[in-house]
Backbone as a ProteinNet text record, in pm:
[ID]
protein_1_A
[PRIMARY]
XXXXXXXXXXXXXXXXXXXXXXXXXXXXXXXXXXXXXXXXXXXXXXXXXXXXXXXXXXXXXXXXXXXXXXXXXXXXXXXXXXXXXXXXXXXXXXXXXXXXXXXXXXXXXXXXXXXXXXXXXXXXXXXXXXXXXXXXXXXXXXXXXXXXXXXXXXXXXXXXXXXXXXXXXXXXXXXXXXXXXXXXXXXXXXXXXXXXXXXXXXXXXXXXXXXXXXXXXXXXX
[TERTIARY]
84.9	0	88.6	72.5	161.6	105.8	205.4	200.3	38.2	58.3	-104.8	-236.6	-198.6	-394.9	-317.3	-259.9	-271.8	-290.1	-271	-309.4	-466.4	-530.2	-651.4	-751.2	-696.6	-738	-760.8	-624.4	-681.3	-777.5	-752.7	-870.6	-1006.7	-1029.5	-1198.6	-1198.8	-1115.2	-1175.5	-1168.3	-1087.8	-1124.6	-1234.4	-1246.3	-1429.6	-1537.4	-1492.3	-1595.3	-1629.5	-1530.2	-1546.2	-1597.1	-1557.4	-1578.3	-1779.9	-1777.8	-1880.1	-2028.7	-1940	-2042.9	-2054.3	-1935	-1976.9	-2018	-2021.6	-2064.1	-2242.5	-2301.1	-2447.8	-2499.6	-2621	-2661.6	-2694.3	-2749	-2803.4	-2657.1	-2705.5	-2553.6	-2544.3	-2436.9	-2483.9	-2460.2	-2387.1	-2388.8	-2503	-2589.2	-2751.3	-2837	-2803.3	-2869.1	-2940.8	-3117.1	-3118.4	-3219.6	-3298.9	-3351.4	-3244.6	-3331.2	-3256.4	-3183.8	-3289.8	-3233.6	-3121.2	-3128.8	-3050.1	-2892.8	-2891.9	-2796	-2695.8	-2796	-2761.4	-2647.8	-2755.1	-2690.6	-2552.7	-2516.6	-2431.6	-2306.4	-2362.1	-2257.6	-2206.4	-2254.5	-2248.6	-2192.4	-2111.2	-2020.1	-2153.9	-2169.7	-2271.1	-2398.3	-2463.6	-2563.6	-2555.6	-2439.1	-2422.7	-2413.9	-2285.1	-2285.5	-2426.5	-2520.1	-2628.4	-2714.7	-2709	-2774.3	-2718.9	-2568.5	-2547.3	-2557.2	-2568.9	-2640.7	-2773.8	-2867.1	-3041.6	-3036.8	-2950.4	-2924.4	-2926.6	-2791.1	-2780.4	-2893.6	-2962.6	-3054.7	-3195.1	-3217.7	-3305	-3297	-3190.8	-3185.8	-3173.8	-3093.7	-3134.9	-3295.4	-3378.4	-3546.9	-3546.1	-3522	-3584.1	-3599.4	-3448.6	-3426.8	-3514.2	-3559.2	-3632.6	-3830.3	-3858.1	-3987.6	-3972.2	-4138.4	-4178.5	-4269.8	-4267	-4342.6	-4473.4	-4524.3	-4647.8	-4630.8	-4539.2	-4525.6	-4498.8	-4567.6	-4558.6	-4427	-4404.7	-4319.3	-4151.2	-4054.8	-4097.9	-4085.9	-4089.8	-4068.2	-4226.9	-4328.5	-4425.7	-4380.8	-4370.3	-4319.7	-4219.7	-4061.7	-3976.4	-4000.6	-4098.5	-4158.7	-4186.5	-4293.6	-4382.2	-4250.6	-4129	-4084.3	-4011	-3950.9	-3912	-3946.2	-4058.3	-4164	-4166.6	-4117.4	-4119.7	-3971.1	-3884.5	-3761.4	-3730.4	-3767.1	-3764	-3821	-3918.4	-3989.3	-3919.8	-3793.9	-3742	-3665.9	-3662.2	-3576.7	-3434.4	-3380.5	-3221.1	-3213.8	-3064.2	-3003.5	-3052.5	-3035	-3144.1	-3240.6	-3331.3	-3449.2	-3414.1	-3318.8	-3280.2	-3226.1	-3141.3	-3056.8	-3170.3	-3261.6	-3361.5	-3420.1	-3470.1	-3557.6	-3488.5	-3340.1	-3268	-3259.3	-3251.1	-3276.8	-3381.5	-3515.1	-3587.6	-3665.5	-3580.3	-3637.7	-3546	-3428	-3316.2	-3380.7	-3438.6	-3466.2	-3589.8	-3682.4	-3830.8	-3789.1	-3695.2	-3622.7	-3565.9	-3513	-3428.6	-3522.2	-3606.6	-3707.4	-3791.3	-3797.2	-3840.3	-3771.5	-3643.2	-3589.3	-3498.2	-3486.6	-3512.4	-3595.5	-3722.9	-3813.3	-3813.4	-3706.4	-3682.3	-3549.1	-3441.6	-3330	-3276	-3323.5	-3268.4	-3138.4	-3096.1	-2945	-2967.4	-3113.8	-3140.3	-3204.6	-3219.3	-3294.4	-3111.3	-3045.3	-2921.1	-2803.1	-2843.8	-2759.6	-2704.6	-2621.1	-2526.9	-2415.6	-2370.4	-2225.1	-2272.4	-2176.1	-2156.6	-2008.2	-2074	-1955.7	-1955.4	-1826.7	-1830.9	-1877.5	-1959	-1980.8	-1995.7	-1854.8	-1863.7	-1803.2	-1826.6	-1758.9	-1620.4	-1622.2	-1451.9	-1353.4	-1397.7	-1325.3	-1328.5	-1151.7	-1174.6	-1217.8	-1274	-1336	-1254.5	-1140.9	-1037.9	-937.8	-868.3	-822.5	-806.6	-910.9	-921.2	-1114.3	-1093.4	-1213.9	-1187.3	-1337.7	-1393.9	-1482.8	-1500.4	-1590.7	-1638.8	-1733	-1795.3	-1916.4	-1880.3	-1965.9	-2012.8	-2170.2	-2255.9	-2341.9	-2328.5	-2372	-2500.3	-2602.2	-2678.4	-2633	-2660.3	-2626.5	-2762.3	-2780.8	-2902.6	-2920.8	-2829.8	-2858.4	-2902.2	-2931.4	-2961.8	-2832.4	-2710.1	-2586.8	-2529.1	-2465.9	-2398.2	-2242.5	-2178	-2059.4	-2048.5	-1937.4	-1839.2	-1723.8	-1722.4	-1619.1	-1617.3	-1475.1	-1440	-1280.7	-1263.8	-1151.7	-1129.2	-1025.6	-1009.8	-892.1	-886.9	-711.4	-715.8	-583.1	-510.6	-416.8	-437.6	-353.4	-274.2	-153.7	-107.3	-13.8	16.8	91.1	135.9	-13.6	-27.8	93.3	140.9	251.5	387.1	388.4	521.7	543.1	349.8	349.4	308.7	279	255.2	139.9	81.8	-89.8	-79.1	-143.5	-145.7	-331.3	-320.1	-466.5	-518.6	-620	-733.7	-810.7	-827.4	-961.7	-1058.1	-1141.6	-1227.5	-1319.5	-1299.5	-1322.3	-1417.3	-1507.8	-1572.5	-1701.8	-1787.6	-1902.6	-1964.3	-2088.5	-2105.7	-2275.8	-2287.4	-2437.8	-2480.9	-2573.6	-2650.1	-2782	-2736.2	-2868.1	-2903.4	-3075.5	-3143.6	-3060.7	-3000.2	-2949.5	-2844.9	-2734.8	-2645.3	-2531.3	-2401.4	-2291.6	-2181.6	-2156	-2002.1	-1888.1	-1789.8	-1720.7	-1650.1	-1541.4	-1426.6	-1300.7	-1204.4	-1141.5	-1053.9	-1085	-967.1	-1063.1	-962.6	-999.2	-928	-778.7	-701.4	-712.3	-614.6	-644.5	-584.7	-517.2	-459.4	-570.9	-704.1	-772.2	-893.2	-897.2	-985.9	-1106.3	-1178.9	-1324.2	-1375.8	-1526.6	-1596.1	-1750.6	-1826.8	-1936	-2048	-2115.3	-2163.8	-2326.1	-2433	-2527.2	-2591.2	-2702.2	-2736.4	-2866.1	-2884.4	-3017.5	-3067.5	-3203.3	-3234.9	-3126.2	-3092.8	-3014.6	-2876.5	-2795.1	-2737.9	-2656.1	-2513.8	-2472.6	-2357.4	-2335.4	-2304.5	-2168.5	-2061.5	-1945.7	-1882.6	-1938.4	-1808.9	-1671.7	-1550.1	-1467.5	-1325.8	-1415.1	-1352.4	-1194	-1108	-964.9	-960.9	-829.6	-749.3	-688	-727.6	-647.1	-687.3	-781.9	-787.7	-732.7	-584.6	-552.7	-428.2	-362	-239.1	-241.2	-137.4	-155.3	-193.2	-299.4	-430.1	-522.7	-515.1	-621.4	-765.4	-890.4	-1016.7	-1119.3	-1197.2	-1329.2	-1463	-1437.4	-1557.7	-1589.3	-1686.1	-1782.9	-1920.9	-1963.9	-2082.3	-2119.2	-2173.9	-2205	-2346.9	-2346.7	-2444.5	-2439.3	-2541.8	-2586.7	-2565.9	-2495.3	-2497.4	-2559
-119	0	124.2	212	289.5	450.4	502.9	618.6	728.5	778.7	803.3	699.5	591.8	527.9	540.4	478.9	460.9	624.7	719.5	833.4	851.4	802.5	816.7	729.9	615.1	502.8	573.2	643.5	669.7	811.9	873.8	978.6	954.3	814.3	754	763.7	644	616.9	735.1	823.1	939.8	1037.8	1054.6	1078.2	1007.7	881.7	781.6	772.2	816.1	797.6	905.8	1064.1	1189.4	1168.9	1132.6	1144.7	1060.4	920.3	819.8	916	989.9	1038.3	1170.9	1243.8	1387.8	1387.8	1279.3	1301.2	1229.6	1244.2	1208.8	1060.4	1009.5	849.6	808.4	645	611.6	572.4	666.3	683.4	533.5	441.5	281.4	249.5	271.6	224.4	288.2	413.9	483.5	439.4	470.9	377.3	485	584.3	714	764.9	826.4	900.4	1069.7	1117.6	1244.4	1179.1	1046.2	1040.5	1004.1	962.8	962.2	1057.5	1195.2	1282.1	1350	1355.4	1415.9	1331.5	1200	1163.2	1216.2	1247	1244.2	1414.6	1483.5	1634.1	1673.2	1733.4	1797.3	1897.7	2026.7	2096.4	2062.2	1973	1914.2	1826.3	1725.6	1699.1	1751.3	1856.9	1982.9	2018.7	2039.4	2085	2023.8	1837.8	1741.7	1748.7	1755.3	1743.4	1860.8	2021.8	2124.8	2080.7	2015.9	1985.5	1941.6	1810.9	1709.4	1772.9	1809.7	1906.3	2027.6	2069.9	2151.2	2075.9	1994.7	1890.2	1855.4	1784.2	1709.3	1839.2	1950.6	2050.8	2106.1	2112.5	2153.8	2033.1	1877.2	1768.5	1768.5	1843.6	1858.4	1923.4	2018.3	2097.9	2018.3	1926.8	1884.4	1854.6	1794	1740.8	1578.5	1544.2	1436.7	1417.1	1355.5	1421.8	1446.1	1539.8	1623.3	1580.6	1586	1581.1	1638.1	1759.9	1859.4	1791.8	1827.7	1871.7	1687.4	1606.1	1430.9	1470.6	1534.9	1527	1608.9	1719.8	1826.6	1745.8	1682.1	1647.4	1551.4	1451.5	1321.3	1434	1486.4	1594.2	1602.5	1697.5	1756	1647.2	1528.4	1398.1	1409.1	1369.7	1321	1448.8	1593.2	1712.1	1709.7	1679	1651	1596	1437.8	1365.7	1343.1	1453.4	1481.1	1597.8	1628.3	1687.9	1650.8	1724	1624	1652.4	1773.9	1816.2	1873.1	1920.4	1948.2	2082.8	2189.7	2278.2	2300.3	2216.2	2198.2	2123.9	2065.9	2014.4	2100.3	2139.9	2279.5	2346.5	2411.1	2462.2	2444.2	2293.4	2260.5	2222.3	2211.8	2224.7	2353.5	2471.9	2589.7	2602.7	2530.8	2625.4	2583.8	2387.1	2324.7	2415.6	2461.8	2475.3	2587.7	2672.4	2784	2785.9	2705	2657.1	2587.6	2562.6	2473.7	2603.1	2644.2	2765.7	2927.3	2888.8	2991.6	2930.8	2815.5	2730.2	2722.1	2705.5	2673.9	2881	2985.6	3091	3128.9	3100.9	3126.5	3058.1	2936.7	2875.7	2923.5	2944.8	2902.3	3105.3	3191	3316.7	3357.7	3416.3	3446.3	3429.4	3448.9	3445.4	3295.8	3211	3054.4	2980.4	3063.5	2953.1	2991.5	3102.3	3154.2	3074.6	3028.1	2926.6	2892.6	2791.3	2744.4	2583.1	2575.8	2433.1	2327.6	2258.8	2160.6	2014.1	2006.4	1874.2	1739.6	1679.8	1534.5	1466.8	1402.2	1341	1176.7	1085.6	955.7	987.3	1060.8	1067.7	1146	1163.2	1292.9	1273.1	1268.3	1198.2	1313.6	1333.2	1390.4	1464.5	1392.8	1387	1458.7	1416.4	1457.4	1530.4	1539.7	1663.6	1738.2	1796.7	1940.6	1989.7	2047.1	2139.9	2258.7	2335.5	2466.5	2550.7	2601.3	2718.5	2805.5	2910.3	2991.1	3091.4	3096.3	3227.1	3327.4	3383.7	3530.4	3616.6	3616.6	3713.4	3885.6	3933	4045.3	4138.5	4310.1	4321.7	4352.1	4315.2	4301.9	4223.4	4132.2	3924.7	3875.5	3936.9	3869.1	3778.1	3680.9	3662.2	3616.4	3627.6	3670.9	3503	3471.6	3391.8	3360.1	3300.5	3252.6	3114.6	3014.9	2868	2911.6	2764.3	2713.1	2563.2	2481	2361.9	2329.1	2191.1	2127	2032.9	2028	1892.3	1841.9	1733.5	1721.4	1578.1	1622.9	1488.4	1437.2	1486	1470.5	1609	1626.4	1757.7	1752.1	1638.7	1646	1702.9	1730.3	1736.7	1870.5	1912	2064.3	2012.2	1919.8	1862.5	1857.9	2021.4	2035.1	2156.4	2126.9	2270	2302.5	2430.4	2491	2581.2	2609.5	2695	2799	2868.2	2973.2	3071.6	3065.9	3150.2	3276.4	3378.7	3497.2	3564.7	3643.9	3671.9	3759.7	3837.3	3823.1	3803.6	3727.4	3660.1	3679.8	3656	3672.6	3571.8	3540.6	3428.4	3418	3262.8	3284.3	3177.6	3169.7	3023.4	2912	2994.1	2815.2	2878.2	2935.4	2878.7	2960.4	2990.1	3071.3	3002.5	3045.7	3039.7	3143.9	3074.9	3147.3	3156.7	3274.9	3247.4	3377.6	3420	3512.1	3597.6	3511.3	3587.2	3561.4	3602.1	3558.2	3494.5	3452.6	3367.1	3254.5	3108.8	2980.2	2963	3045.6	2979.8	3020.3	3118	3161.5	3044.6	3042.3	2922.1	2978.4	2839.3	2863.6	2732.8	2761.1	2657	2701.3	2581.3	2629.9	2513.5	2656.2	2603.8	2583.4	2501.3	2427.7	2412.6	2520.8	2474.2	2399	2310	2228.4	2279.3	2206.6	2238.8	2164.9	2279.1	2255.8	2179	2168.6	2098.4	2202.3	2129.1	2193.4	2117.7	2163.2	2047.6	2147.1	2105	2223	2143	2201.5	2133.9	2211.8	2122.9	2200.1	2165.7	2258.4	2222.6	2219.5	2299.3	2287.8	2279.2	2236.4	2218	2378.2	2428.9	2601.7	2693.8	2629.4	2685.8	2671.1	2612.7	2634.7	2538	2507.9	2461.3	2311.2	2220.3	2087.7	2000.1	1899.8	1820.1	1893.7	1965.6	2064	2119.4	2083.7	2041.1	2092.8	2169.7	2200.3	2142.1	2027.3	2020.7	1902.4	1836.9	1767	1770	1689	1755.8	1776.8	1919.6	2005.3	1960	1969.2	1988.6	2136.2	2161.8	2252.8	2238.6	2327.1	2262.9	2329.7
0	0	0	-69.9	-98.9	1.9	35.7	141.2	105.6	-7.1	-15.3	13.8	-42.5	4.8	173.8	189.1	326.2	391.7	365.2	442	437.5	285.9	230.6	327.4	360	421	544	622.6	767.8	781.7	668.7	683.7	701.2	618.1	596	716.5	782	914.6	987.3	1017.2	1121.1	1096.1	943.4	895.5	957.4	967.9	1030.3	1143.4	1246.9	1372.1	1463.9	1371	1410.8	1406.7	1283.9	1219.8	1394.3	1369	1497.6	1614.7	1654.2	1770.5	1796.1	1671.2	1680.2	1671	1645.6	1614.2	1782.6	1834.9	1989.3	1989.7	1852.3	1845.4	1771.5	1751.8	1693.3	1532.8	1505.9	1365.6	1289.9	1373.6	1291.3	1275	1341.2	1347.3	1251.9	1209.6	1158.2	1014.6	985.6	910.3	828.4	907.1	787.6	735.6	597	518.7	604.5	688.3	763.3	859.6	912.8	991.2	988.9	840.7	746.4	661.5	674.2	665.9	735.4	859.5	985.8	1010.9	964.4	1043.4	932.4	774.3	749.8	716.5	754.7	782.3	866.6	881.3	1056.3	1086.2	1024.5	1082.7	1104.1	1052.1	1131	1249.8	1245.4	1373.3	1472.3	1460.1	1550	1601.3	1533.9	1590.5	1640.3	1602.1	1677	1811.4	1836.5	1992.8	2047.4	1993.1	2041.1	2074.8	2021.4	2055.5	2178.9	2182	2271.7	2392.8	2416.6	2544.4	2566.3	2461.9	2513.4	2562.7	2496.8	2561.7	2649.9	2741.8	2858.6	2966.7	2943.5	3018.3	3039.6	2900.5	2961.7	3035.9	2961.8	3071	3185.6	3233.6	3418	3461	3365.8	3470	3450.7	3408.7	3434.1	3575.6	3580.7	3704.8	3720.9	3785.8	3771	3743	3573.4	3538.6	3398.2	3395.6	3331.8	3154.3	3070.8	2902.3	2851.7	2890.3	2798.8	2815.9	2785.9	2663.9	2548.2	2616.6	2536.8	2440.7	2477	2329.4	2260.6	2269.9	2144.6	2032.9	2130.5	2047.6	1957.1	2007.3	1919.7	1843.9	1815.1	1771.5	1603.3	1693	1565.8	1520.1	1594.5	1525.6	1367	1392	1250.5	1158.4	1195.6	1122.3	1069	1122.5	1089.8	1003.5	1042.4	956.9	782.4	789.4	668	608.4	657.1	545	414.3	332.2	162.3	201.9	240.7	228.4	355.8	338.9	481.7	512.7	421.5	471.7	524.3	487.8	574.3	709.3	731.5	871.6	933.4	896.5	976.2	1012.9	933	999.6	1112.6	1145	1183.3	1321.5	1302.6	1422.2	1481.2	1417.3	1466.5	1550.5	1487.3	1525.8	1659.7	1670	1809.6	1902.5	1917.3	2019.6	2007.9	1980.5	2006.8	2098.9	2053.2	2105.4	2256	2259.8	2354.8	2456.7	2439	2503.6	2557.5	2470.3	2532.5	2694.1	2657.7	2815.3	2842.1	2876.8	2950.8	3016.2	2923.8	3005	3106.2	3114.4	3157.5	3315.8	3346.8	3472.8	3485.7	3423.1	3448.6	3449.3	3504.5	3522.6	3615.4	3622.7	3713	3849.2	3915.4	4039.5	4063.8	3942	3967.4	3966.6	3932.8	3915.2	4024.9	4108.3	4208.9	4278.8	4324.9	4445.8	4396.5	4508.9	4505.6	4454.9	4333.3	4268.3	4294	4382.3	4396.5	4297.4	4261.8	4102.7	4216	4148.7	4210.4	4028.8	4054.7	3874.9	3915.1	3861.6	3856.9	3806.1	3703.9	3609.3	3696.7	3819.9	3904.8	4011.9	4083.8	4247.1	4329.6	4435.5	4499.2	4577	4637.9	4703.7	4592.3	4529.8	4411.2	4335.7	4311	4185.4	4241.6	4371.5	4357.8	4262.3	4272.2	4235.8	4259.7	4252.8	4298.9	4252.1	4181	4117.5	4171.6	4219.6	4262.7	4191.9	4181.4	4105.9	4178.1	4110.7	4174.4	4084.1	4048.3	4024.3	3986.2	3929.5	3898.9	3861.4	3875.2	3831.5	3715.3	3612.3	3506.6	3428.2	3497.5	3445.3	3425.9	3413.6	3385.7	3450.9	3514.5	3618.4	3630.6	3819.8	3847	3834.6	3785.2	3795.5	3865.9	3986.6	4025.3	4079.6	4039.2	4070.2	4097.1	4162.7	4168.5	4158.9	4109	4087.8	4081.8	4159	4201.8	4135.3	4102.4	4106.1	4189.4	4308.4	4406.1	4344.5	4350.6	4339.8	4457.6	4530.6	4643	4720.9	4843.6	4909.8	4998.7	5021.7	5133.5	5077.3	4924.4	4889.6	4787.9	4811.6	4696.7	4591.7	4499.6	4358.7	4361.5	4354.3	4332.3	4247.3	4146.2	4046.2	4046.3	4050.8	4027.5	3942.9	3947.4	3850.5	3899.1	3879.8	3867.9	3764.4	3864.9	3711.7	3751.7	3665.7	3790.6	3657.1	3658	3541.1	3509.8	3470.9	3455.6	3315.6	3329.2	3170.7	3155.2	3053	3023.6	3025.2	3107.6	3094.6	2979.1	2873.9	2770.4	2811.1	2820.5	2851.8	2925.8	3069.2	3147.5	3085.1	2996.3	2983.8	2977.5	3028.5	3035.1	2950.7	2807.6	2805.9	2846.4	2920.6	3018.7	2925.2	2887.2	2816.5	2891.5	2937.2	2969.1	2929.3	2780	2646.3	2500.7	2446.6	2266.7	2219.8	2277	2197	2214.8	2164.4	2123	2281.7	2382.9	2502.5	2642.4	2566.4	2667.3	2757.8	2880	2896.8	2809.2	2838.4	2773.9	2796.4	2894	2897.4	2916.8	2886.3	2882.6	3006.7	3057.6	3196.3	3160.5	3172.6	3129.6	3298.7	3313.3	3430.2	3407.1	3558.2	3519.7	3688.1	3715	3853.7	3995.3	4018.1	4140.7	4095.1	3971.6	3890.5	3797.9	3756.6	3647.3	3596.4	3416.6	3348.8	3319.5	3298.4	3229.9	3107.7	3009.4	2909.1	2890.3	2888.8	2845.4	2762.3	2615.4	2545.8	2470.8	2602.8	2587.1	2733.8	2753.3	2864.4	2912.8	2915	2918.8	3069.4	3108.8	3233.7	3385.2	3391.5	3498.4	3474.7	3541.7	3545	3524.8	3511.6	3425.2	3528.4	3416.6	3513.8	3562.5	3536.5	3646	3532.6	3598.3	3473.6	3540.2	3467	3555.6	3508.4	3394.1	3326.2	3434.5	3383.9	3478.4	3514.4	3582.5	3663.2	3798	3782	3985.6	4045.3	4153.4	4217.3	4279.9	4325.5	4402.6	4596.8	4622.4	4779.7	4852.6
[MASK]
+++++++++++++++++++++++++++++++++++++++++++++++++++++++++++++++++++++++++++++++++++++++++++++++++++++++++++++++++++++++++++++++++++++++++++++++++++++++++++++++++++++++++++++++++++++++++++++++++++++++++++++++++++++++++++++

């Protein structure tokens, strides 16, 4: 096999694999034509795991009883799915996350998400690697940002590097991306609150000294 296929060869597969895990269902399974789509599109995926996460955030906030929002999404399932091209999907991804995000403003304001968030995650020792994020309300609807987060690797000997995050950010529907710069070395993560709950993705390593991670998931204490 000569040095091109074989580069050609490993591109498929890293097309392939980006592809399975960027969409919320699994795209090996996938067996509609929209869902086929989506898997093989970066920007529609992108926006399937944007839905995703905006979904399970309204979910948190139901109650027991409660329809919303699992009928709507069946609902636009079948609207989705009846589209011919990706345009009409992109759309229709727009226009749930938006439908989505308007409920979930309506619970999730600077003063419904006020407190101190401590990480309780399986991927994260407790002992180990804290965590801490505290919010603050502002009277502008905005809110204050501040965490801190360790990495202890041996407190007896100094081999603990740390983090912080100091800030104020706008909160849209539930959701803060934190960022403290504009460049490729500035942190940046994005905070996903649910009731009494919060989700952090984060998508570089840049916020605090090595090992040291704030993504996860908080509770409320």
């Amino acid at each position: 096999m000569t040095r091109r296929i074989r580069l050609f060869a490993a591109m498929l597969v890293l097309v392939g694999l980006s592809s399975i895990e960027a969409a919320s269902f699994d795209c090996a399974k996938a067996t509609t034509k929209v869902e086929k789509l989506v898997c093989a599109d970066i920007a529609l995926s992108a926006q399937d795991d944007a839905l995703a996460a905006t979904y399970r955030q309204a979910a948190s906030l139901t109650k027991p009883g409660d329809t919303e929002p699992k009928a709507s999404q069946r609902s636009w399932l079948k609207q989705r799915n009846a589209c011919a091209d990706a345009k009409c999907v992109a759309a229709a991804y727009r226009a749930r996350i938006a439908e989505l995000e308007d409920a979930i403003g309506q619970d999730l304001n600077a003063e419904a998400v006020a407190g101190t968030y401590v990480r309780r995650d399986d991927d994260y020792s407790d002992e180990g690697e804290p965590s801490e994020i505290s919010v603050r309300a502002l009277p502008d609807g905005r809110v204050a940002i501040d965490g801190e987060a360790l990495w202890i690797g041996n407190a007896d000997t100094g081999n603990v590097n740390t983090g912080s995050l100091e800030g104020e950010h706008e909160l849209r529907a539930g959701t803060v991306e934190y960022r403290d710069g504009d460049d490729e070395w500035s942190c940046l993560l994005i905070l996903r609150f649910a009731r009494d709950a919060l989700d952090v993705h984060e998508p570089r390593s840049t916020c605090g000294g090595m090992n040291v991670r704030f993504g996860g998931h908080y509770v409320r204490r």
